[in-house]
Coordinates of C-alpha atoms and ligand atoms in Angstrom, one line a residue:
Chain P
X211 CA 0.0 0.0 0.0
X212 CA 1.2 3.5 -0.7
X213 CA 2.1 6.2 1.9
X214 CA -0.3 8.7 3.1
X215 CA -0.1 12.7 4.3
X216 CA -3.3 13.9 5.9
X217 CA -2.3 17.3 6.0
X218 CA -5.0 19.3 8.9
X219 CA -5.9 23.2 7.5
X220 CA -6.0 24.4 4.1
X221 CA -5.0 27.8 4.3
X222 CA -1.4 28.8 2.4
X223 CA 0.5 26.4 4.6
X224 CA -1.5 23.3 4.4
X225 CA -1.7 24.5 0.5
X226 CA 1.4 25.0 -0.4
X227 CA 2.4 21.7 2.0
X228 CA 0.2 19.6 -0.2
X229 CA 1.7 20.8 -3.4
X230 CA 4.9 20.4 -2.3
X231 CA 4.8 16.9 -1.7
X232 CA 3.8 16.6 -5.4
X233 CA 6.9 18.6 -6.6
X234 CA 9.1 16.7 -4.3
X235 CA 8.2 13.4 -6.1
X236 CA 6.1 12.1 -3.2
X237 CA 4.2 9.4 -4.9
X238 CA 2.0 8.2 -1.6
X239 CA -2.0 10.0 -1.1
X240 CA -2.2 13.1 -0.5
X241 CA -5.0 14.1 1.5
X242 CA -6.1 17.8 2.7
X243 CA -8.6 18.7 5.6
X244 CA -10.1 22.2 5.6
X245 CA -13.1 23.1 8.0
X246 CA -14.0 25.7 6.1
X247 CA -16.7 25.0 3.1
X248 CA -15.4 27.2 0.4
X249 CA -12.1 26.9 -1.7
X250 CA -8.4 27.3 -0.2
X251 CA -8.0 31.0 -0.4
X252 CA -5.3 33.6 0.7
X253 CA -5.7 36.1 3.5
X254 CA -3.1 38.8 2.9
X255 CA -6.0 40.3 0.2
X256 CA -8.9 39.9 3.1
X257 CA -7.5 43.3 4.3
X258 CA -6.6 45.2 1.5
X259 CA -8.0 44.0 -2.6
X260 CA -10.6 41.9 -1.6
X261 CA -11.7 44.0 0.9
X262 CA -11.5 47.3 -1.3
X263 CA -13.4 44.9 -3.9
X264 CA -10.5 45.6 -5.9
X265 CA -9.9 41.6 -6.5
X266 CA -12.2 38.6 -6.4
X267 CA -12.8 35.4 -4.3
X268 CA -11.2 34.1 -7.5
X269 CA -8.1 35.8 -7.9
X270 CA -7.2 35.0 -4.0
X271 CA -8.2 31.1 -4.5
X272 CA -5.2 29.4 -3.6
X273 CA -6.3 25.4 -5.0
X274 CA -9.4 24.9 -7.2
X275 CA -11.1 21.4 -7.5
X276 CA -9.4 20.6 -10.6
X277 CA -6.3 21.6 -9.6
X278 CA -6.8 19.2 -7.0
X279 CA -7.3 16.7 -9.2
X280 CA -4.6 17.2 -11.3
X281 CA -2.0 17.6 -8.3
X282 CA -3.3 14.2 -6.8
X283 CA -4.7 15.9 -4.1
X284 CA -8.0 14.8 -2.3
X285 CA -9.1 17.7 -0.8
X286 CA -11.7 17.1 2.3
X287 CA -13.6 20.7 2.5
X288 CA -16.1 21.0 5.4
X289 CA -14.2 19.1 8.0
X290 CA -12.6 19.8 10.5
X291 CA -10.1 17.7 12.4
X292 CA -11.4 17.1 16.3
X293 CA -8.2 14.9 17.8
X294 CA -5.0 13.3 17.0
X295 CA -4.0 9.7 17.9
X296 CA -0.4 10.1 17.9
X297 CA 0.5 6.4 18.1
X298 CA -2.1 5.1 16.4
X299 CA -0.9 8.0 13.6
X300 CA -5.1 8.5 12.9
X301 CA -6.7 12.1 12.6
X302 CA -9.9 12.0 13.9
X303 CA -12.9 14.2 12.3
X304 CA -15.7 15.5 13.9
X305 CA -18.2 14.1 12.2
X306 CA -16.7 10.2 13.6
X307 CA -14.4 9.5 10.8
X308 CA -10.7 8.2 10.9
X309 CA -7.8 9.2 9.0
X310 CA -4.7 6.4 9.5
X311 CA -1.6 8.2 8.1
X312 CA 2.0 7.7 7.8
X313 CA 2.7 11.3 8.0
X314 CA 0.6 14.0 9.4
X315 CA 0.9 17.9 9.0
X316 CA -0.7 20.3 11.4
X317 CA -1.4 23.4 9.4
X318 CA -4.8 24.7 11.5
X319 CA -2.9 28.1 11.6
X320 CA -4.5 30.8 13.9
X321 CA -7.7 32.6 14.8
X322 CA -8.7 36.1 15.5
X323 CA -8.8 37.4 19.5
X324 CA -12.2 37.9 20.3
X325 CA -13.8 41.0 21.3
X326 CA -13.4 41.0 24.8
X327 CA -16.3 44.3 24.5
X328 CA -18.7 41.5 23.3
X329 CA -19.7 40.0 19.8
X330 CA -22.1 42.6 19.2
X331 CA -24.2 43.0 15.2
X332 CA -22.0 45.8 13.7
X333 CA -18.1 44.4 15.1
X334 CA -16.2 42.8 13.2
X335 CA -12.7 40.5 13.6
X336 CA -10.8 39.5 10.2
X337 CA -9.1 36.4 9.7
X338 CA -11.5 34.3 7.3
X339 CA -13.2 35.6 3.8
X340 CA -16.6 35.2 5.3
X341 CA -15.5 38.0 7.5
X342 CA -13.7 40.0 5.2
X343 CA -17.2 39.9 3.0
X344 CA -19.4 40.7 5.8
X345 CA -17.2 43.5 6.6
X346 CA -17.1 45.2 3.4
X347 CA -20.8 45.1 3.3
X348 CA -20.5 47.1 6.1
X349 CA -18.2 49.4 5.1
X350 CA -19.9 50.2 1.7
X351 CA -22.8 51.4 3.9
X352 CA -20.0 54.4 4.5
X353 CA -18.8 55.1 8.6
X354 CA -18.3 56.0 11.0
X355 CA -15.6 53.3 11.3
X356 CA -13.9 52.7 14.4
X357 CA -10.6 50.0 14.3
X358 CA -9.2 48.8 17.8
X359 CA -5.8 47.7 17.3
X360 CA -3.3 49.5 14.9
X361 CA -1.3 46.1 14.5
X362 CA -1.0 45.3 10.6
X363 CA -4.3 44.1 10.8
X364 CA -6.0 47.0 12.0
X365 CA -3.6 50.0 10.2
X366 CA -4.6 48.2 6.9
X367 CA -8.2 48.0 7.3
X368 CA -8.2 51.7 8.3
X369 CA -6.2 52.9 4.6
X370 CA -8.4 50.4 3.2
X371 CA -11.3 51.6 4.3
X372 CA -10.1 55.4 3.7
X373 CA -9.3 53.8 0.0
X374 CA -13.0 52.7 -0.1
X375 CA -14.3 56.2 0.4
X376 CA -15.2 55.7 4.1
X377 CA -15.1 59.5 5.2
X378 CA -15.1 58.9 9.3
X379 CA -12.3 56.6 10.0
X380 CA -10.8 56.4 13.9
X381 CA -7.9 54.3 14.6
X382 CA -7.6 53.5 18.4
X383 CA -4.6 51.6 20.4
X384 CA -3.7 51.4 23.8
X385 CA 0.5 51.8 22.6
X386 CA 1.1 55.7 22.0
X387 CA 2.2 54.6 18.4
X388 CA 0.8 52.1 15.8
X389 CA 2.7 48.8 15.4
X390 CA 4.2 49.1 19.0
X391 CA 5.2 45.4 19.0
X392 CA 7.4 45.5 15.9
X393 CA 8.6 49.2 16.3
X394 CA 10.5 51.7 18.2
X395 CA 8.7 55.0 18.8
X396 CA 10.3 57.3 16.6
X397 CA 9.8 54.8 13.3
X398 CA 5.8 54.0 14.7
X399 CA 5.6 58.2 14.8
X400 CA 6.2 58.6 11.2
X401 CA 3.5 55.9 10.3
X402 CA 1.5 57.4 13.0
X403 CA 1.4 60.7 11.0
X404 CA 1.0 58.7 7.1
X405 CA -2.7 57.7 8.9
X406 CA -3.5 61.5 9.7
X407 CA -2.2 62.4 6.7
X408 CA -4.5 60.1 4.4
X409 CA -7.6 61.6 7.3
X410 CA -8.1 59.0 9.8
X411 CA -8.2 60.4 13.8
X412 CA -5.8 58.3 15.5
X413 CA -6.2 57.5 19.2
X414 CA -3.5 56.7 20.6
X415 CA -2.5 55.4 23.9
X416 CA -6.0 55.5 25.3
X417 CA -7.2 51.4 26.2
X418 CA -11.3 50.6 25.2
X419 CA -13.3 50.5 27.9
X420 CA -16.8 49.0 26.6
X421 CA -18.9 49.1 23.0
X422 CA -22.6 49.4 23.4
X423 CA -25.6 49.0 20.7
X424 CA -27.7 52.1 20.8
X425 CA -30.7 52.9 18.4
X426 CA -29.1 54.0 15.3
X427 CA -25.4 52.3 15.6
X428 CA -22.7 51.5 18.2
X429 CA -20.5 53.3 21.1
X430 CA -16.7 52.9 21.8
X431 CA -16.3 54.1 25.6
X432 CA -12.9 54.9 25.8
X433 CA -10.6 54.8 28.9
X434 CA -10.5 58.7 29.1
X435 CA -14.1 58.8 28.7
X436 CA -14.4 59.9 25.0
X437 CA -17.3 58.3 23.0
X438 CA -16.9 57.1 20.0
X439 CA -19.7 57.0 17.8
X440 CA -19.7 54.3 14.8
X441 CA -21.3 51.9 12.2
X442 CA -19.0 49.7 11.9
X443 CA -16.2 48.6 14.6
X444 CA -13.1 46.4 13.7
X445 CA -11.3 44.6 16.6
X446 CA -7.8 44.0 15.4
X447 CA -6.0 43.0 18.6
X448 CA -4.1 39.7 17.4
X449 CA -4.5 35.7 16.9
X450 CA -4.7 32.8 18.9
X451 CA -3.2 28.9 17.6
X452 CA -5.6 26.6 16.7
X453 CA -4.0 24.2 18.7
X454 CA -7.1 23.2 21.1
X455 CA -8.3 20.4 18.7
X456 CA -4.5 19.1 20.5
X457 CA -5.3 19.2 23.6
X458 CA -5.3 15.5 24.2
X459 CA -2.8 14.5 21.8
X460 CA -0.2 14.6 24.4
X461 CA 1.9 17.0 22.1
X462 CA 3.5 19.6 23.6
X463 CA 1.4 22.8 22.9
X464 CA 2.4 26.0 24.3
X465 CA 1.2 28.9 22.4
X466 CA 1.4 26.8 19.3
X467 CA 2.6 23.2 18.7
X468 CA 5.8 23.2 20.1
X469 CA 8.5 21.5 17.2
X470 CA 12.2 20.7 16.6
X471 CA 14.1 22.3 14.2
X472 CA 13.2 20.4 11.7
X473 CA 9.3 21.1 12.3
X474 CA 8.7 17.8 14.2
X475 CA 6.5 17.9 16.9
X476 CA 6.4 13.8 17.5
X477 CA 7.6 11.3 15.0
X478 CA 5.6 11.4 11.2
X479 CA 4.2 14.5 13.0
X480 CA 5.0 18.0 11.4
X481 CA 3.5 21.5 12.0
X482 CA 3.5 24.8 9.9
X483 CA 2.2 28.0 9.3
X484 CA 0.9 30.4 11.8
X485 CA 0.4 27.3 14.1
X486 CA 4.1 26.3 14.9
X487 CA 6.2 26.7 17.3
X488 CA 10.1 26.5 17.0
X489 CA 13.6 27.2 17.8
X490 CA 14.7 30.5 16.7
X491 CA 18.6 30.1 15.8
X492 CA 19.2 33.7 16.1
X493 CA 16.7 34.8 18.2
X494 CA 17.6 32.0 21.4
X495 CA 14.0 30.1 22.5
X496 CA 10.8 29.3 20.7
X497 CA 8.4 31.6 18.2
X498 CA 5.8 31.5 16.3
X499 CA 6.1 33.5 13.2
X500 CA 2.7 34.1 12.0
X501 CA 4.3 35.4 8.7
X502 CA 2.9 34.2 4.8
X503 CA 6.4 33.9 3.7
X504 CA 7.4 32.0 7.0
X505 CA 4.1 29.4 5.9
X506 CA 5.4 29.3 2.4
X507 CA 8.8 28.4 3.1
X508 CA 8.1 25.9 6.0
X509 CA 5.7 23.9 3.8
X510 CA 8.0 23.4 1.5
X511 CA 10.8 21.9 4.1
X512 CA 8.4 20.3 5.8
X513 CA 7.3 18.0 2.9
X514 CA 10.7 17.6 1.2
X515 CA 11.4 15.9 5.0
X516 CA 8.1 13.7 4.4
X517 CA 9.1 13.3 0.8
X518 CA 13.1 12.2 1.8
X519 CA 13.1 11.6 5.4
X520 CA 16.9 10.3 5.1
X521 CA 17.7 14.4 4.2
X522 CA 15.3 16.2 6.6
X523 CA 15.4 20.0 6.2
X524 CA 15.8 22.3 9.4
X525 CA 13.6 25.3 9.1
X526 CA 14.7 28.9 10.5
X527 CA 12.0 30.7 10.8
X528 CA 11.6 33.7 8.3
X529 CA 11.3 36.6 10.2
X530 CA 10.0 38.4 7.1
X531 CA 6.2 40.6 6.9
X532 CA 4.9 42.7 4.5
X533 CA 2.1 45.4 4.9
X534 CA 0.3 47.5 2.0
X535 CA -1.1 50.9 3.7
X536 CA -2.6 53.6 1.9
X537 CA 0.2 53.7 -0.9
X538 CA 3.0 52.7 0.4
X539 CA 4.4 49.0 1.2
X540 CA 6.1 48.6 5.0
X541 CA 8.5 45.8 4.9
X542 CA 9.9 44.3 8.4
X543 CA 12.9 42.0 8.1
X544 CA 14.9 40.7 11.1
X545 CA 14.7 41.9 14.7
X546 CA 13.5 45.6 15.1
X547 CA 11.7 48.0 17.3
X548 CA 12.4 47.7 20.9
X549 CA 15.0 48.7 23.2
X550 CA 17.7 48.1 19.5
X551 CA 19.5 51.3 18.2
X552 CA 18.6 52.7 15.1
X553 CA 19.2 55.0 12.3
X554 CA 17.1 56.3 9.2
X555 CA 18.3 56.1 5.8
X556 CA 16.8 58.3 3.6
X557 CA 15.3 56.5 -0.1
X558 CA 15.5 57.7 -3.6
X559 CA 12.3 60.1 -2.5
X560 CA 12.9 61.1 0.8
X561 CA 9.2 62.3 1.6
X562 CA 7.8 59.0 0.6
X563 CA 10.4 56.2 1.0
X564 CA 13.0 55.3 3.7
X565 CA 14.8 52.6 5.3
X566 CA 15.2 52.6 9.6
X567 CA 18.2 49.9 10.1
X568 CA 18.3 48.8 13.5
X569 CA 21.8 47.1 15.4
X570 CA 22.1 45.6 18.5
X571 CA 24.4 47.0 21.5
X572 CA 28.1 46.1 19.2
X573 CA 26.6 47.4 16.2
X574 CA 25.4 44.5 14.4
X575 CA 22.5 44.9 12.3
X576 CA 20.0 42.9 13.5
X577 CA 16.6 44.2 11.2
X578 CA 14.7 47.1 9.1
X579 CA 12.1 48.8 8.3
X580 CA 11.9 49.7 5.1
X581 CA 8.7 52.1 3.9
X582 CA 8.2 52.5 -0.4
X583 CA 11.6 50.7 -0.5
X584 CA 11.7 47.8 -1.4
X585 CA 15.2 47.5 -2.7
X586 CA 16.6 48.4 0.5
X587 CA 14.4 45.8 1.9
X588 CA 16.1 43.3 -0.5
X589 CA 19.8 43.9 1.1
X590 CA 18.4 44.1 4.5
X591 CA 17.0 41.0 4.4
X592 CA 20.0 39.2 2.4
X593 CA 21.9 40.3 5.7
X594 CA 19.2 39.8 8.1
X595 CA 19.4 36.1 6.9
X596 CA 23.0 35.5 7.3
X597 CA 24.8 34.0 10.2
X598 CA 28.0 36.5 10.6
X599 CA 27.2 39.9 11.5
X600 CA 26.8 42.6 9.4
X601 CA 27.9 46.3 10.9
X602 CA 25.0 48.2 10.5
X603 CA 26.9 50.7 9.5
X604 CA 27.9 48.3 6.1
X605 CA 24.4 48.5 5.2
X606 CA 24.0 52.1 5.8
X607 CA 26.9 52.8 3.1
X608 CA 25.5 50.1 0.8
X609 CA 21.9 51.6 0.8
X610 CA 23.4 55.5 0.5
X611 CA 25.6 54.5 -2.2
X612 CA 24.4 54.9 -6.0
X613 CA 23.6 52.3 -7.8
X614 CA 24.1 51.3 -11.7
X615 CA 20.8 50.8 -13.0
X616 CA 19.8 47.4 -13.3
X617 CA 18.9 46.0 -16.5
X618 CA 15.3 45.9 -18.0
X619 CA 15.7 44.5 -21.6
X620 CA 15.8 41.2 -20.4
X621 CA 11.9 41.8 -19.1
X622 CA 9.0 41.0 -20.6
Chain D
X112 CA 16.1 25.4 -21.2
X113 CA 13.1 26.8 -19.0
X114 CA 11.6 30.4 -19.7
X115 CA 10.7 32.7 -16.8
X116 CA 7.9 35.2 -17.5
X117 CA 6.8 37.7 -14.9
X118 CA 3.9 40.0 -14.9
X119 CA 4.6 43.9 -13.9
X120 CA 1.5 44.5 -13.6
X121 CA 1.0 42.6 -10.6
X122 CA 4.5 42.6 -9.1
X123 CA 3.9 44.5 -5.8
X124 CA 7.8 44.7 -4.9
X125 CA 7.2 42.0 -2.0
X126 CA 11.1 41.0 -2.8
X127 CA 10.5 37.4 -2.2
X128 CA 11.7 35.7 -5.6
X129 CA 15.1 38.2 -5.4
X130 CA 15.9 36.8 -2.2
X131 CA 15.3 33.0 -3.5
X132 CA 17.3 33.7 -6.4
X133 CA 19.4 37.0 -7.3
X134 CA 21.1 35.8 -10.2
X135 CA 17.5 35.6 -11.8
X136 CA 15.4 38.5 -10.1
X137 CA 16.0 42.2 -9.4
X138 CA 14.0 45.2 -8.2
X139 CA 14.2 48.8 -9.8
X140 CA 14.5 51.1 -7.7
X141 CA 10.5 51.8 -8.4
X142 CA 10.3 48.3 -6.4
X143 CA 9.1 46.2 -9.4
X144 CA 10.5 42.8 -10.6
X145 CA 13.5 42.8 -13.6
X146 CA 14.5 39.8 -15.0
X147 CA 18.4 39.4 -15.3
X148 CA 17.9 36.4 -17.3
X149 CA 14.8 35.4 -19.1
X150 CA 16.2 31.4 -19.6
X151 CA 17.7 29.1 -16.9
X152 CA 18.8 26.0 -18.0
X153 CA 17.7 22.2 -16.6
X154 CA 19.8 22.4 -13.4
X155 CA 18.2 25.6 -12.2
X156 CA 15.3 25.2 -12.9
X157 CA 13.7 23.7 -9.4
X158 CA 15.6 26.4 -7.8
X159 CA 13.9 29.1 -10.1
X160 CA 10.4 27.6 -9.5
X161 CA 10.9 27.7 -6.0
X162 CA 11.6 31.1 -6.1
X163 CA 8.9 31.7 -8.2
X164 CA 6.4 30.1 -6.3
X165 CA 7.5 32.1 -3.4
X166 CA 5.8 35.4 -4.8
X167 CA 2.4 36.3 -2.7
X168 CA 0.7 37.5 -5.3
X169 CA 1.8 35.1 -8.2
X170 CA 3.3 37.2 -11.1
X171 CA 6.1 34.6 -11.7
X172 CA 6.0 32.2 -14.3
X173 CA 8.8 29.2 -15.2
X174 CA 7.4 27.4 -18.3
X175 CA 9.4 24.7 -19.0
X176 CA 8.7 23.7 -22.5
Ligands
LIG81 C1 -6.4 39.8 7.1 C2 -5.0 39.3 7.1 C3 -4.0 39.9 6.4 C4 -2.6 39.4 6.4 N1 -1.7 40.1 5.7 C5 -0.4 39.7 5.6 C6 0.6 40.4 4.9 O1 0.3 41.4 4.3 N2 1.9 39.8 4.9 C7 2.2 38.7 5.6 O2 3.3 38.3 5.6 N3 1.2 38.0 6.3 C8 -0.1 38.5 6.3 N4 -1.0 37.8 7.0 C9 -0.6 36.5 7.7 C10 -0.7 35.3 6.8 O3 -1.9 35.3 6.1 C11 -0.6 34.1 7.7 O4 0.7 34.0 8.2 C12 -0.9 32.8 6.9 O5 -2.3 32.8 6.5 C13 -0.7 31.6 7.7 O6 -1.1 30.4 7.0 P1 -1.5 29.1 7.8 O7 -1.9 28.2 6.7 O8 -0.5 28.7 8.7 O9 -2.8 29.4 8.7 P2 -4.2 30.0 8.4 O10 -4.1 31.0 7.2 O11 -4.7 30.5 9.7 O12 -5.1 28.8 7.9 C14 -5.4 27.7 8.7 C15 -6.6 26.9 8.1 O13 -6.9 25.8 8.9 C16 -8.3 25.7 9.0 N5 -8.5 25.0 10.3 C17 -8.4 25.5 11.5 N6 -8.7 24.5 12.5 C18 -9.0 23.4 11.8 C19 -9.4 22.1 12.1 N7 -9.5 21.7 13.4 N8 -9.6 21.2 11.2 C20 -9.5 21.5 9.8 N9 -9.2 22.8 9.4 C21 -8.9 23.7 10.4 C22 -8.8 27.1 9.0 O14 -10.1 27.1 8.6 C23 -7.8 27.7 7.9 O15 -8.3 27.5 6.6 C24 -2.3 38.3 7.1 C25 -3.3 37.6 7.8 C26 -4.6 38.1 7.8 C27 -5.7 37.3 8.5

């Protein structure tokens, strides 16, 4: 009898898992579990093109049936996996059924925090395409629009929404600066100011204290007692692992499903995507990288390991992210924001592009920032990525310096 | 030989595909995808693929004929 992978989620990691297999040569069934109804889609668009209505349930599909087909892949849409039988190597589905498999990849990935101000008609979280379509229904009906959280999630559906011709846009966050995980003050201040500049009220460093359903729309209660009136509220404060369906798998789950290097959170058992857990070479302990490149470039480790277990890949984790806001694309690469040093490196248009390099105590470069740049963002990752140290001052010369222009006749 | 095709249209400058492979991907300084070569032969081409597929919003194309 052949080998089987029951791969769990069919988001971009179980996705991109399942074809991977193919392209590695693994000849054994493939087999892909997805609670959700509709077709494998991609949810960087929920917050910006599909959400604008700029692009389509179709151009975000990430496997059709036939593609399926053609790939060898039997997809199993409308199921959701309820337990794992670790040495019995068997998924179990909540509607009774059994999967036995040789290999098994855990790619459930993560779902939106609730609203701890209650689930109330009119606020919104944004994780799947059913809520991406419900709220741009909303948003179509015009404001006012009120987004807790300016994490990527939340500072993107605010230009989004600016971009969709929503006039009364507030932006509200606890931090005093927008992305306050991933940035230092200074760098958060300047794409603080990009939301005022394209009209949405920012609120920052004031917590939510309450939302309340009146006749005619909703209340945000802030903590200095500022009301908030809106249509439409989006709660944007982070995800949580699906990792509960787990529980008594006897895995070790802790924030995620705790793996090697080499993705392996028991024997035949692999995890990916937003869901795993793993050594961070040069970070020192465990993360979670809840990145789509990070998914991407798991998956495909993960199932050349199934594919040729006798060369297992090691996976670092790609500390890479990507964010589209009004008309300008923020890149992160590497470690940045908190206590590390920084400088700013101007781009080729200083008033709309720039780089922030930040270093740890010695100098090293340890990550960027890059806003409108993305060719600074290419050499900051390149070194970001390596092993021995870069001077951050190395990059600073090697972004200031001019460069030859690259060739374009070989494009097409 | 293998053919790489990429659409400018769509490129968004995400830089994924440069970092998989330079020798076969650039950005202008606009941010959007050059191709230094538009041909990689046999032994590149997994490599190339790979790279390709690693663009989010799929404007990378390795036809091999
Ligand atoms: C709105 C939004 C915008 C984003 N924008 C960016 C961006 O610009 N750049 C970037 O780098 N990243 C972005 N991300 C993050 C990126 O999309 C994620 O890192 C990526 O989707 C992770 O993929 P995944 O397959 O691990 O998990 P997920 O995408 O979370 O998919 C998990 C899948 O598993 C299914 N599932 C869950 N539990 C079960 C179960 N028990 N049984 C069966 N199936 C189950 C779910 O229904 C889902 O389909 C964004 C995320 C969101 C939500």
């Amino acid at each position: 009898m052949s080998p089987v992978t029951v791969v769990v989620g069919s988001s971009v990691g179980g996705v991109r898992t399942a074809q991977a297999l193919r392209a590695a040569g693994y000849d054994g069934d493939v087999v892909l579990v997805g609670e959700e109804t509709v077709a494998p889609y991609d949810k960087p668009p929920l917050s910006k093109g599909l959400l604008a209505g700029t692009s389509t349930t179709a151009d975000i599909t990430l496997l059709t049936e036939q593609a399926a087909r053609e790939a060898g892949i039997e997809l199993l849409l409308g199921r959701a996996a309820s337990g794992l039988d670790v040495a019995g190597r068997r998924v179990e589905l909540d509607d009774g059924e059994r999967l036995a498999y040789d290999d098994v990849v855990l790619a459930t990935g993560a779902r939106a925090r609730p609203s701890p101000w209650g689930a109330l008609p009119g606020v919104h979280v944004l994780r799947s395409l059913a809520d991406a379509t419900a709220l741009a229904d909303d948003l179509r009906q015009g404001g006012p629009l009120v987004v807790i959280g300016a994490g990527f999630i939340g500072a993107e559906v605010a230009a989004t929404a600016r971009g969709m011709g929503v006039a009364d846009v507030t932006l509200v966050d606890p931090a005093p600066v927008p992305l306050s995980r991933a940035l230092d003050v200074e760098v958060a201040g300047i794409l603080a100011r990009l939301h005022a500049e394209n009209g949405v009220h920012t609120r920052f460093g004031v917590g939510v204290e309450g939302i309340e359903r009146v006749a005619g729309g909703l209340l945000v209660r802030l903590a200095d007692e500022t009301v908030l009136p809106a249509a439409t509220v989006v709660v944007g404060i982070g995800a949580v692992p699906n990792d509960d369906w787990l529980r008594d798998s006897g895995l070790r789950l802790d924030d995620g499903v705790v793996c090697d290097a080499y993705s392996r959170a028991a024997e035949h058992v692999y995890a990916v995507g937003d869901v795993a857990r793993l050594p961070h070479p040069r970070r020192g302990g465990l993360v979670r990288a809840e990145h789509w490149t990070n998914a991407v470039e798991q998956a495909r480790t993960v199932a050349r390991t199934i594919a040729l277990p006798e060369s297992p890949l090691a996976h670092v984790p790609v500390d890479y992210v990507w964010s589209d806001q009004y008309d300008r694309t923020i890149q992160l690469t590497g470690r940045t924001g908190g206590t590390l040093a920084h400088v700013l490196v101007p781009g080729p248009d200083p008033d709309r592009a720039f780089a922030a390099l930040y270093a740890d105590a010695d100098g090293t470069f340890a990550g960027a920032v890059t806003v409108g740049w993305p060719r600074a963002l290419v050499t900051c990752r390149k070194a970001a990525g390596q092993d021995t140290g870069t001077s951050l001052e190395e990059i600073r010369q090697a972004l200031s310096a001019p460069r030859p222009g690259v060739r374009k006749e070989a494009a097409r | 030989m293998a053919i790489v095709k990429a659409d400018l249209e769509l490129c968004q400058g995400y830089a994924n595909c440069v970092v998989a492979a330079d020798d076969v991907f650039d950005l202008d300084d606009d941010g959007v995808v050059v191709l230094l070569r538009a041909e990689v032969p046999e032994s590149d081409v997994d490599r190339v693929t790979d790279a390709a597929r690693s663009c989010p919003v799929s404007a990378l194309l390795v036809e091999t004929p």
